Amino acid sequence: GENVEQHPSTLSVQEGDSAVIKCTYSDSASNYFPWYKQELGKRPQLIIDIRSNVGEKKDQRIAVTLNKTAKHFSLHITETQPEDSAVYFCAASNTEDDMRFGAGTRLTVKP
Amino acid sequence: DVKVTQSSRYLVKRTGEKVFLECVQDMDHENMFWYRQDPGLGLRLIYFSYDVKMKEKGDIPEGYSVSREKKERFSLILESASTNQTSMYLCASSLSSEKLFFGSGTQLSVL
């Protein structure tokens, strides 16, 4: 089955700096890679996703890149703000299977 | 908006008790999932279901069972609760194996 590894486990940045979270996956059949943000005490919410036929996707200050050959994908947050502080989870799945998550990254943005 | 409702936000049970965690979704989603969330381990899949009366084991099914008698309801059952099942339990639903919608979670403590 799929195995997803996520790094770093914690990340602290200054407000305005960029943050990068990286994930690797093991199943070459995986073709859907979402990112979820979980604020303290709340449910995980989808923030951005990418499919295997696309190398990069951007939504305002958030971007995700995918390298299928290396089997890794990354979340990039630019111009970080205190409200970006949360736990971020990457995940991978294929249409035949269920979704597997990384262990999460706790991002702290210091004002 | 999709609504995924978990019946209890906090639950305290004793070792050996039978525990039912209920989850209901209102968007006619075929797929429903149960994850547990533990610090440093991310979201781990316990069981999932792609249709009524259908269930599949996830990565950590031991000590758990599920029931899906109706499309909108997916129940997680701990036949005999143990202290190592103390955790946050998250239910999710989706139309496919993409874009999960999560419930608010049930924090279960087994004493």
Coordinates of C-alpha atoms in Angstrom, one line a residue:
Chain A
G1 CA 0.0 0.0 0.0
E2 CA 0.9 3.7 -0.2
N3 CA 3.3 5.2 2.3
V4 CA 3.6 8.9 2.7
E5 CA 6.4 10.7 4.5
Q6 CA 6.3 14.3 5.4
H7 CA 9.1 16.7 6.5
P8 CA 9.7 18.7 8.6
S9 CA 7.5 17.8 11.6
T10 CA 7.8 21.4 12.9
L11 CA 8.5 24.6 11.1
S12 CA 8.9 28.1 12.5
V13 CA 9.1 31.1 10.2
Q14 CA 9.0 34.9 10.6
E15 CA 5.9 36.6 9.3
G16 CA 6.5 37.5 5.6
D17 CA 8.9 34.7 5.0
S18 CA 8.2 31.6 2.9
A19 CA 7.5 28.1 4.2
V20 CA 8.1 24.9 2.4
I21 CA 6.8 21.5 3.4
K22 CA 7.9 18.3 1.5
C23 CA 6.3 14.9 1.1
T24 CA 7.4 11.7 -0.6
Y25 CA 5.1 8.8 -1.6
S26 CA 5.8 5.2 -2.4
D27 CA 3.0 4.0 -4.8
S28 CA 3.7 5.1 -8.4
A29 CA 0.0 4.6 -9.1
S30 CA -1.0 7.5 -6.9
N31 CA -2.4 10.3 -8.9
Y32 CA -4.0 12.7 -6.5
F33 CA -2.2 14.8 -3.9
P34 CA -4.2 17.0 -1.6
W35 CA -3.0 19.2 1.2
Y36 CA -5.1 19.8 4.3
K37 CA -4.8 22.5 6.9
Q38 CA -5.9 21.8 10.5
E39 CA -6.2 24.8 12.8
L40 CA -6.1 24.1 16.5
G41 CA -9.2 22.3 17.7
K42 CA -10.8 22.2 14.2
R43 CA -11.3 19.7 11.4
P44 CA -8.8 19.3 8.6
Q45 CA -9.8 21.4 5.5
L46 CA -8.6 21.0 2.0
I47 CA -6.5 24.0 0.9
I48 CA -5.0 22.9 -2.4
D49 CA -4.6 19.7 -4.5
I50 CA -2.8 18.6 -7.5
R51 CA -3.2 15.7 -10.0
S52 CA -0.5 13.7 -11.6
N53 CA -0.9 15.3 -15.0
V54 CA 0.1 18.7 -13.6
G55 CA 3.5 19.7 -12.3
E56 CA 2.5 22.8 -10.4
K57 CA -0.6 24.6 -9.2
K58 CA -0.9 28.0 -7.5
D59 CA -3.7 29.6 -5.6
Q60 CA -2.7 33.1 -4.3
R61 CA 0.0 32.6 -1.7
I62 CA -0.1 28.8 -1.8
A63 CA 1.5 26.6 -4.5
V64 CA 2.1 22.9 -4.8
T65 CA 4.7 21.2 -7.0
L66 CA 4.8 17.6 -8.0
N67 CA 7.7 15.5 -9.3
K68 CA 6.3 12.2 -10.4
T69 CA 9.7 10.8 -11.3
A70 CA 11.1 11.4 -7.9
K71 CA 7.7 10.7 -6.2
H72 CA 7.7 13.8 -4.2
F73 CA 5.5 16.9 -3.9
S74 CA 5.8 20.1 -1.9
L75 CA 3.7 22.9 -0.5
H76 CA 5.0 26.4 -0.7
I77 CA 3.5 29.3 1.3
T78 CA 4.7 32.8 0.4
E79 CA 4.4 35.9 2.5
T80 CA 3.4 34.0 5.5
Q81 CA 0.9 35.5 8.0
P82 CA 0.1 34.5 11.6
E83 CA -3.2 32.9 10.5
D84 CA -1.2 30.4 8.4
S85 CA -0.1 28.9 11.7
A86 CA -1.6 25.4 11.8
V87 CA -0.8 21.7 11.2
Y88 CA -0.5 20.8 7.5
F89 CA -1.0 17.3 6.2
C90 CA -0.1 16.0 2.8
A91 CA -1.8 13.0 1.3
A92 CA -1.7 10.7 -1.7
S93 CA -4.3 8.4 -3.3
N94 CA -5.2 6.8 -6.6
T95 CA -8.7 6.4 -7.9
E96 CA -8.6 2.7 -7.0
D97 CA -7.6 3.1 -3.5
D98 CA -8.1 5.2 -0.3
M99 CA -6.1 8.1 0.9
R100 CA -3.0 8.0 3.0
F101 CA -1.7 10.9 5.0
G102 CA 1.7 12.2 6.1
A103 CA 2.4 12.6 9.8
G104 CA 1.8 16.4 9.6
T105 CA 3.9 19.6 9.9
R106 CA 3.2 22.1 12.6
L107 CA 3.8 25.5 11.1
T108 CA 4.3 28.5 13.4
V109 CA 4.4 32.0 11.9
K110 CA 5.9 34.5 14.4
P111 CA 4.7 38.1 14.1
Chain B
D1 CA -21.6 22.8 1.9
V2 CA -21.1 19.2 2.8
K3 CA -21.8 18.5 6.4
V4 CA -20.2 15.6 8.2
T5 CA -21.5 15.2 11.7
Q6 CA -19.9 13.1 14.5
S7 CA -22.2 12.5 17.4
S8 CA -19.9 13.3 20.2
R9 CA -17.1 15.8 20.6
Y10 CA -15.7 14.3 23.8
L11 CA -16.2 10.8 25.1
V12 CA -14.8 9.1 28.3
K13 CA -15.1 5.4 28.6
R14 CA -13.7 2.6 30.8
T15 CA -11.5 -0.2 29.7
G16 CA -13.5 -3.1 28.4
E17 CA -16.6 -1.1 27.4
K18 CA -18.1 -1.3 24.0
V19 CA -18.0 2.0 22.3
F20 CA -19.9 3.3 19.3
L21 CA -18.8 6.4 17.4
E22 CA -21.4 7.6 14.9
C23 CA -20.9 9.6 11.8
V24 CA -23.5 11.0 9.4
Q25 CA -23.0 12.9 6.1
D26 CA -25.7 14.8 4.2
M27 CA -24.3 14.8 0.7
D28 CA -25.1 11.3 -0.6
H29 CA -21.4 10.5 -0.7
E30 CA -20.6 6.9 -1.5
N31 CA -17.3 6.8 0.4
M32 CA -16.8 7.2 4.1
F33 CA -13.7 6.8 6.2
W34 CA -12.6 6.5 9.8
Y35 CA -9.2 7.9 10.8
R36 CA -7.5 8.3 14.1
Q37 CA -5.2 11.2 14.8
D38 CA -2.3 10.9 17.2
P39 CA 0.6 13.4 17.7
G40 CA 3.5 12.7 15.4
L41 CA 1.6 9.9 13.5
G42 CA -0.7 12.0 11.4
L43 CA -4.0 10.5 10.3
R44 CA -4.1 6.8 10.1
L45 CA -6.8 4.9 8.3
I46 CA -8.8 2.5 10.4
Y47 CA -11.6 1.4 8.0
F48 CA -13.4 2.7 5.0
S49 CA -16.5 1.9 3.0
Y50 CA -17.4 2.5 -0.6
D51 CA -21.0 1.5 -0.4
V52 CA -23.7 0.4 1.9
K53 CA -22.9 -2.8 3.8
M54 CA -19.4 -2.7 2.2
K55 CA -16.3 -2.3 4.3
E56 CA -12.6 -2.5 3.9
K57 CA -9.8 -2.6 6.4
G58 CA -7.3 0.3 6.5
D59 CA -3.9 0.3 8.0
I60 CA -4.8 -0.2 11.7
P61 CA -8.1 -2.1 11.9
E62 CA -7.2 -4.3 14.9
G63 CA -9.6 -3.7 17.8
Y64 CA -12.2 -2.0 15.7
S65 CA -15.1 -2.9 13.5
V66 CA -17.5 -0.8 11.4
S67 CA -21.1 -0.8 10.3
R68 CA -22.7 0.9 7.3
E69 CA -26.4 -0.1 7.1
K70 CA -27.4 3.2 5.5
K71 CA -25.5 5.3 2.9
E72 CA -25.4 8.4 5.1
R73 CA -24.2 6.7 8.3
F74 CA -20.9 5.0 9.1
S75 CA -20.3 3.7 12.6
L76 CA -17.0 2.8 14.3
I77 CA -17.2 0.2 17.0
L78 CA -14.6 -0.6 19.7
E79 CA -15.7 -4.0 20.9
S80 CA -13.7 -3.8 24.1
A81 CA -12.0 -0.4 24.6
S82 CA -8.4 -0.3 25.7
T83 CA -6.3 2.6 26.9
N84 CA -4.2 2.5 23.7
Q85 CA -7.4 3.5 21.8
T86 CA -7.4 6.9 23.5
S87 CA -7.2 9.2 20.5
M88 CA -8.9 11.7 18.3
Y89 CA -11.2 10.0 15.8
L90 CA -12.1 11.7 12.6
C91 CA -14.8 10.6 10.2
A92 CA -14.7 11.7 6.5
S93 CA -16.7 11.3 3.4
S94 CA -16.1 11.9 -0.3
L95 CA -17.6 11.3 -3.7
S96 CA -14.5 9.4 -4.8
S97 CA -11.1 8.9 -3.2
E98 CA -10.5 12.6 -3.6
K99 CA -11.3 15.7 -1.6
L100 CA -12.3 14.4 1.8
F101 CA -14.7 16.3 3.9
F102 CA -14.0 15.8 7.6
G103 CA -16.2 15.8 10.7
S104 CA -15.2 17.8 13.8
G105 CA -13.7 14.8 15.5
T106 CA -14.4 12.8 18.6
Q107 CA -11.8 12.9 21.4
L108 CA -12.1 9.5 23.1
S109 CA -10.4 8.9 26.4
V110 CA -10.3 5.3 27.7
L111 CA -9.6 5.1 31.4

